[in-house]
């Protein structure tokens, strides 16, 4: 695996993450100052799972840095699909011949790891399996930094079917800061590896199967942010039982930030879109800056 590959936010030190967040804070000026940072370079976009925000964000941010992109929008467009079932290791060697970097999104974490281990160029996860989505984690970190200034002492309440890859990466990234406290409301407890990592870093991670249990044990107004990661029609203990509405928002601090990696379903009510708490579309807007900063700091490696 290439030394600059990013398969997890754990591949980034706190110092690296802070540098990425600082560079992303340049926002539009970033693309003016670094318009030729990736000139002559090619990013392979290997999106073997449907994507809207990630595909556009990875591609547009690299183009704005002066680079170019090639790739596939599904596994079936390549020989690794049903046509010939070319192995991930061979695909990685081929992509390494044509691209300087690759961004890969796949529903199968084994596919990503097989590809990344064989690639001769840096590979960035655009979400793999149910494990992690490191750049989405960093994008949410940027939003929280922008709102709060510091991540130390952050208290966050996360809702999920069972902690998904975006939630995992957000928690892992936050855990590198101090006095972070995360409560997760989900039908399934967080993975043992995530719990152990948080314990190692001194982050408090607690699980509640129902929101009512949080209300009984916590002061809701202490939370700085609510992370909602419900999508689709997955069946779980929370389905049909909890929706984030204007009425439920009133139980929290008036300035609590509401985040969602999108796409959402009816459990994140559209009626809160016009509230100042709703920050999920801002996260999308700022994703270009964060991914560009990652390219610059980790891949193009401009100091």
GROMACS .gro file of C-alpha atoms in nm:
model
  303
    1UNK     CA    1   0.000   0.000   0.000
    2UNK     CA    2   0.133   0.343  -0.096
    3UNK     CA    3   0.242   0.554   0.202
    4UNK     CA    4   0.002   0.835   0.103
    5UNK     CA    5  -0.305   0.611   0.069
    6UNK     CA    6  -0.597   0.713   0.291
    7UNK     CA    7  -0.816   0.419   0.387
    8UNK     CA    8  -0.904   0.558   0.730
    9UNK     CA    9  -0.894   0.887   0.917
   10UNK     CA   10  -0.651   0.698   1.142
   11UNK     CA   11  -0.403   0.732   0.852
   12UNK     CA   12  -0.396   1.105   0.933
   13UNK     CA   13  -0.235   1.241   1.246
   14UNK     CA   14  -0.401   1.521   1.440
   15UNK     CA   15  -0.130   1.753   1.304
   16UNK     CA   16  -0.216   1.650   0.946
   17UNK     CA   17  -0.589   1.689   1.006
   18UNK     CA   18  -0.534   2.034   1.157
   19UNK     CA   19  -0.327   2.133   0.851
   20UNK     CA   20  -0.600   2.013   0.615
   21UNK     CA   21  -0.868   2.203   0.808
   22UNK     CA   22  -0.655   2.518   0.810
   23UNK     CA   23  -0.595   2.499   0.436
   24UNK     CA   24  -0.964   2.429   0.366
   25UNK     CA   25  -1.047   2.747   0.560
   26UNK     CA   26  -0.906   2.944   0.267
   27UNK     CA   27  -1.223   2.831   0.086
   28UNK     CA   28  -1.257   2.998  -0.257
   29UNK     CA   29  -0.913   3.155  -0.230
   30UNK     CA   30  -0.767   2.804  -0.214
   31UNK     CA   31  -0.855   2.743  -0.577
   32UNK     CA   32  -0.704   3.075  -0.682
   33UNK     CA   33  -0.375   3.018  -0.503
   34UNK     CA   34  -0.341   2.651  -0.596
   35UNK     CA   35  -0.503   2.654  -0.941
   36UNK     CA   36  -0.204   2.470  -1.092
   37UNK     CA   37  -0.125   2.240  -0.798
   38UNK     CA   38  -0.234   1.928  -0.986
   39UNK     CA   39  -0.140   2.046  -1.335
   40UNK     CA   40  -0.046   1.751  -1.557
   41UNK     CA   41  -0.181   1.499  -1.304
   42UNK     CA   42  -0.468   1.253  -1.345
   43UNK     CA   43  -0.709   1.130  -1.080
   44UNK     CA   44  -0.880   0.795  -1.141
   45UNK     CA   45  -1.240   0.801  -1.019
   46UNK     CA   46  -1.344   0.443  -0.946
   47UNK     CA   47  -1.697   0.472  -0.818
   48UNK     CA   48  -1.831   0.118  -0.792
   49UNK     CA   49  -2.126   0.233  -0.584
   50UNK     CA   50  -2.385   0.503  -0.668
   51UNK     CA   51  -2.273   0.851  -0.569
   52UNK     CA   52  -2.386   1.209  -0.613
   53UNK     CA   53  -2.198   1.440  -0.376
   54UNK     CA   54  -1.874   1.240  -0.354
   55UNK     CA   55  -1.829   1.179  -0.725
   56UNK     CA   56  -1.889   1.545  -0.808
   57UNK     CA   57  -1.680   1.673  -0.517
   58UNK     CA   58  -1.374   1.456  -0.584
   59UNK     CA   59  -1.385   1.536  -0.955
   60UNK     CA   60  -1.457   1.907  -0.937
   61UNK     CA   61  -1.203   1.979  -0.662
   62UNK     CA   62  -0.926   1.802  -0.858
   63UNK     CA   63  -1.022   1.986  -1.178
   64UNK     CA   64  -1.013   2.319  -0.992
   65UNK     CA   65  -0.656   2.235  -0.889
   66UNK     CA   66  -0.560   2.206  -1.255
   67UNK     CA   67  -0.573   1.828  -1.285
   68UNK     CA   68  -0.782   1.592  -1.496
   69UNK     CA   69  -0.994   1.286  -1.418
   70UNK     CA   70  -1.074   0.953  -1.581
   71UNK     CA   71  -1.259   0.650  -1.448
   72UNK     CA   72  -1.571   0.440  -1.417
   73UNK     CA   73  -1.911   0.508  -1.264
   74UNK     CA   74  -1.974   0.139  -1.194
   75UNK     CA   75  -1.782  -0.186  -1.167
   76UNK     CA   76  -1.968  -0.321  -1.470
   77UNK     CA   77  -1.808  -0.058  -1.695
   78UNK     CA   78  -1.471  -0.220  -1.633
   79UNK     CA   79  -1.332  -0.568  -1.698
   80UNK     CA   80  -1.354  -0.625  -1.326
   81UNK     CA   81  -1.730  -0.651  -1.361
   82UNK     CA   82  -1.934  -0.934  -1.507
   83UNK     CA   83  -1.753  -0.919  -1.842
   84UNK     CA   84  -1.431  -1.085  -1.730
   85UNK     CA   85  -1.414  -1.049  -1.349
   86UNK     CA   86  -1.062  -0.910  -1.356
   87UNK     CA   87  -0.925  -0.915  -1.001
   88UNK     CA   88  -0.881  -0.598  -0.797
   89UNK     CA   89  -0.504  -0.652  -0.784
   90UNK     CA   90  -0.478  -0.651  -1.164
   91UNK     CA   91  -0.713  -0.356  -1.191
   92UNK     CA   92  -0.492  -0.166  -0.945
   93UNK     CA   93  -0.182  -0.228  -1.156
   94UNK     CA   94  -0.363  -0.107  -1.468
   95UNK     CA   95  -0.497   0.208  -1.301
   96UNK     CA   96  -0.149   0.280  -1.163
   97UNK     CA   97  -0.021   0.285  -1.520
   98UNK     CA   98  -0.259   0.560  -1.626
   99UNK     CA   99  -0.328   0.766  -1.313
  100UNK     CA  100  -0.126   0.954  -1.053
  101UNK     CA  101  -0.390   0.897  -0.783
  102UNK     CA  102  -0.717   0.711  -0.743
  103UNK     CA  103  -1.035   0.769  -0.545
  104UNK     CA  104  -1.238   0.454  -0.491
  105UNK     CA  105  -1.592   0.396  -0.365
  106UNK     CA  106  -1.713   0.039  -0.318
  107UNK     CA  107  -1.978  -0.144  -0.114
  108UNK     CA  108  -1.720  -0.415  -0.041
  109UNK     CA  109  -1.435  -0.321   0.195
  110UNK     CA  110  -1.232  -0.624   0.078
  111UNK     CA  111  -1.234  -0.487  -0.278
  112UNK     CA  112  -1.094  -0.155  -0.161
  113UNK     CA  113  -0.821  -0.314   0.049
  114UNK     CA  114  -0.720  -0.556  -0.230
  115UNK     CA  115  -0.700  -0.265  -0.474
  116UNK     CA  116  -0.515  -0.030  -0.238
  117UNK     CA  117  -0.262  -0.296  -0.137
  118UNK     CA  118  -0.172  -0.363  -0.500
  119UNK     CA  119  -0.181  -0.003  -0.629
  120UNK     CA  120   0.145   0.173  -0.702
  121UNK     CA  121  -0.017   0.515  -0.658
  122UNK     CA  122  -0.196   0.672  -0.360
  123UNK     CA  123  -0.559   0.565  -0.320
  124UNK     CA  124  -0.819   0.764  -0.126
  125UNK     CA  125  -1.128   0.593   0.005
  126UNK     CA  126  -1.449   0.758  -0.109
  127UNK     CA  127  -1.634   0.518   0.121
  128UNK     CA  128  -1.569   0.144   0.141
  129UNK     CA  129  -1.809  -0.114   0.274
  130UNK     CA  130  -1.948  -0.025   0.614
  131UNK     CA  131  -1.608   0.053   0.760
  132UNK     CA  132  -1.511   0.411   0.683
  133UNK     CA  133  -1.555   0.720   0.471
  134UNK     CA  134  -1.251   0.929   0.575
  135UNK     CA  135  -1.299   1.235   0.354
  136UNK     CA  136  -1.664   1.263   0.461
  137UNK     CA  137  -1.542   1.247   0.819
  138UNK     CA  138  -1.298   1.530   0.752
  139UNK     CA  139  -1.567   1.737   0.579
  140UNK     CA  140  -1.790   1.717   0.885
  141UNK     CA  141  -1.493   1.802   1.105
  142UNK     CA  142  -1.439   2.116   0.898
  143UNK     CA  143  -1.802   2.218   0.941
  144UNK     CA  144  -1.780   2.172   1.319
  145UNK     CA  145  -1.451   2.365   1.334
  146UNK     CA  146  -1.605   2.645   1.129
  147UNK     CA  147  -1.900   2.667   1.368
  148UNK     CA  148  -1.729   2.610   1.703
  149UNK     CA  149  -1.369   2.718   1.652
  150UNK     CA  150  -1.229   2.427   1.854
  151UNK     CA  151  -1.320   2.060   1.864
  152UNK     CA  152  -1.185   2.005   2.215
  153UNK     CA  153  -1.466   1.939   2.460
  154UNK     CA  154  -1.717   1.867   2.182
  155UNK     CA  155  -2.036   1.679   2.272
  156UNK     CA  156  -2.219   1.514   1.982
  157UNK     CA  157  -2.535   1.303   1.956
  158UNK     CA  158  -2.538   1.062   1.661
  159UNK     CA  159  -2.842   0.880   1.522
  160UNK     CA  160  -2.792   0.581   1.293
  161UNK     CA  161  -2.937   0.242   1.195
  162UNK     CA  162  -2.611   0.098   1.318
  163UNK     CA  163  -2.303   0.320   1.301
  164UNK     CA  164  -2.228   0.353   0.930
  165UNK     CA  165  -1.899   0.433   0.759
  166UNK     CA  166  -1.952   0.809   0.768
  167UNK     CA  167  -2.045   0.806   1.135
  168UNK     CA  168  -1.745   0.580   1.207
  169UNK     CA  169  -1.505   0.820   1.036
  170UNK     CA  170  -1.651   1.128   1.205
  171UNK     CA  171  -1.617   0.965   1.547
  172UNK     CA  172  -1.265   0.842   1.474
  173UNK     CA  173  -1.155   1.185   1.356
  174UNK     CA  174  -1.310   1.362   1.655
  175UNK     CA  175  -1.145   1.114   1.891
  176UNK     CA  176  -0.803   1.264   1.822
  177UNK     CA  177  -0.914   1.582   2.000
  178UNK     CA  178  -0.947   1.604   2.378
  179UNK     CA  179  -1.250   1.569   2.607
  180UNK     CA  180  -1.473   1.461   2.317
  181UNK     CA  181  -1.798   1.293   2.417
  182UNK     CA  182  -2.012   1.102   2.164
  183UNK     CA  183  -2.348   0.940   2.235
  184UNK     CA  184  -2.478   0.706   1.965
  185UNK     CA  185  -2.846   0.618   1.930
  186UNK     CA  186  -2.874   0.307   1.714
  187UNK     CA  187  -3.037  -0.034   1.700
  188UNK     CA  188  -2.691  -0.192   1.692
  189UNK     CA  189  -2.398  -0.104   1.917
  190UNK     CA  190  -2.086   0.054   1.762
  191UNK     CA  191  -1.821  -0.190   1.639
  192UNK     CA  192  -1.572  -0.314   1.896
  193UNK     CA  193  -1.279  -0.173   1.697
  194UNK     CA  194  -1.437   0.174   1.709
  195UNK     CA  195  -1.506   0.151   2.081
  196UNK     CA  196  -1.151   0.032   2.150
  197UNK     CA  197  -1.000   0.310   1.939
  198UNK     CA  198  -1.204   0.573   2.125
  199UNK     CA  199  -1.105   0.425   2.461
  200UNK     CA  200  -0.739   0.433   2.356
  201UNK     CA  201  -0.767   0.801   2.264
  202UNK     CA  202  -0.967   0.896   2.573
  203UNK     CA  203  -1.295   0.971   2.395
  204UNK     CA  204  -1.619   0.883   2.572
  205UNK     CA  205  -1.840   0.676   2.338
  206UNK     CA  206  -2.175   0.559   2.472
  207UNK     CA  207  -2.453   0.364   2.306
  208UNK     CA  208  -2.828   0.402   2.356
  209UNK     CA  209  -3.079   0.178   2.174
  210UNK     CA  210  -3.352   0.444   2.200
  211UNK     CA  211  -3.361   0.824   2.208
  212UNK     CA  212  -3.583   0.817   2.516
  213UNK     CA  213  -3.294   0.669   2.713
  214UNK     CA  214  -3.077   0.967   2.619
  215UNK     CA  215  -3.345   1.207   2.735
  216UNK     CA  216  -3.368   1.025   3.067
  217UNK     CA  217  -2.994   1.036   3.135
  218UNK     CA  218  -2.859   1.346   2.962
  219UNK     CA  219  -2.926   1.718   2.940
  220UNK     CA  220  -3.002   1.762   2.570
  221UNK     CA  221  -2.893   2.126   2.576
  222UNK     CA  222  -2.531   2.017   2.639
  223UNK     CA  223  -2.489   1.881   2.284
  224UNK     CA  224  -2.306   2.097   2.032
  225UNK     CA  225  -2.416   1.894   1.730
  226UNK     CA  226  -2.664   1.630   1.616
  227UNK     CA  227  -2.544   1.388   1.349
  228UNK     CA  228  -2.831   1.222   1.166
  229UNK     CA  229  -2.724   0.938   0.937
  230UNK     CA  230  -3.053   0.772   0.846
  231UNK     CA  231  -3.100   0.691   0.478
  232UNK     CA  232  -3.319   0.452   0.286
  233UNK     CA  233  -3.568   0.203   0.422
  234UNK     CA  234  -3.349  -0.009   0.649
  235UNK     CA  235  -3.550  -0.171   0.926
  236UNK     CA  236  -3.442  -0.099   1.280
  237UNK     CA  237  -3.569  -0.026   1.625
  238UNK     CA  238  -3.589   0.347   1.550
  239UNK     CA  239  -3.782   0.322   1.224
  240UNK     CA  240  -4.107   0.513   1.246
  241UNK     CA  241  -4.036   0.612   1.605
  242UNK     CA  242  -3.817   0.919   1.586
  243UNK     CA  243  -3.808   1.213   1.350
  244UNK     CA  244  -3.602   1.527   1.381
  245UNK     CA  245  -3.856   1.807   1.351
  246UNK     CA  246  -3.884   2.170   1.458
  247UNK     CA  247  -4.055   2.053   1.772
  248UNK     CA  248  -3.777   1.809   1.870
  249UNK     CA  249  -3.507   2.067   1.792
  250UNK     CA  250  -3.657   2.288   2.063
  251UNK     CA  251  -3.538   2.037   2.327
  252UNK     CA  252  -3.175   2.109   2.236
  253UNK     CA  253  -2.952   2.413   2.265
  254UNK     CA  254  -3.080   2.688   2.031
  255UNK     CA  255  -2.748   2.684   1.843
  256UNK     CA  256  -2.710   2.306   1.810
  257UNK     CA  257  -2.584   2.214   1.462
  258UNK     CA  258  -2.772   1.949   1.267
  259UNK     CA  259  -2.557   1.745   1.027
  260UNK     CA  260  -2.644   1.471   0.779
  261UNK     CA  261  -2.414   1.320   0.512
  262UNK     CA  262  -2.714   1.294   0.272
  263UNK     CA  263  -2.917   1.162   0.105
  264UNK     CA  264  -3.177   1.177   0.379
  265UNK     CA  265  -3.518   1.025   0.431
  266UNK     CA  266  -3.834   1.146   0.606
  267UNK     CA  267  -3.676   1.107   0.951
  268UNK     CA  268  -3.492   1.435   0.892
  269UNK     CA  269  -3.792   1.656   0.832
  270UNK     CA  270  -3.768   1.910   0.548
  271UNK     CA  271  -3.935   2.163   0.776
  272UNK     CA  272  -3.606   2.224   0.958
  273UNK     CA  273  -3.419   2.316   0.638
  274UNK     CA  274  -3.490   2.685   0.697
  275UNK     CA  275  -3.363   2.680   1.055
  276UNK     CA  276  -3.011   2.817   1.125
  277UNK     CA  277  -2.938   2.479   1.289
  278UNK     CA  278  -2.956   2.296   0.954
  279UNK     CA  279  -2.598   2.267   0.827
  280UNK     CA  280  -2.607   1.961   0.600
  281UNK     CA  281  -2.616   2.149   0.271
  282UNK     CA  282  -2.330   2.368   0.394
  283UNK     CA  283  -2.129   2.049   0.448
  284UNK     CA  284  -2.184   1.966   0.080
  285UNK     CA  285  -2.076   2.315  -0.023
  286UNK     CA  286  -1.753   2.297   0.178
  287UNK     CA  287  -1.664   1.942   0.069
  288UNK     CA  288  -1.476   2.080  -0.233
  289UNK     CA  289  -1.244   2.281  -0.007
  290UNK     CA  290  -1.172   1.988   0.223
  291UNK     CA  291  -1.103   1.737  -0.053
  292UNK     CA  292  -0.887   1.989  -0.237
  293UNK     CA  293  -0.691   2.047   0.085
  294UNK     CA  294  -0.644   1.671   0.121
  295UNK     CA  295  -0.513   1.650  -0.235
  296UNK     CA  296  -0.270   1.935  -0.172
  297UNK     CA  297  -0.144   1.824   0.168
  298UNK     CA  298  -0.139   1.447   0.124
  299UNK     CA  299  -0.113   1.371  -0.248
  300UNK     CA  300   0.030   1.665  -0.440
  301UNK     CA  301   0.224   1.739  -0.120
  302UNK     CA  302   0.273   2.111  -0.139
  303UNK     CA  303   0.399   2.244   0.196
   0.00000   0.00000   0.00000
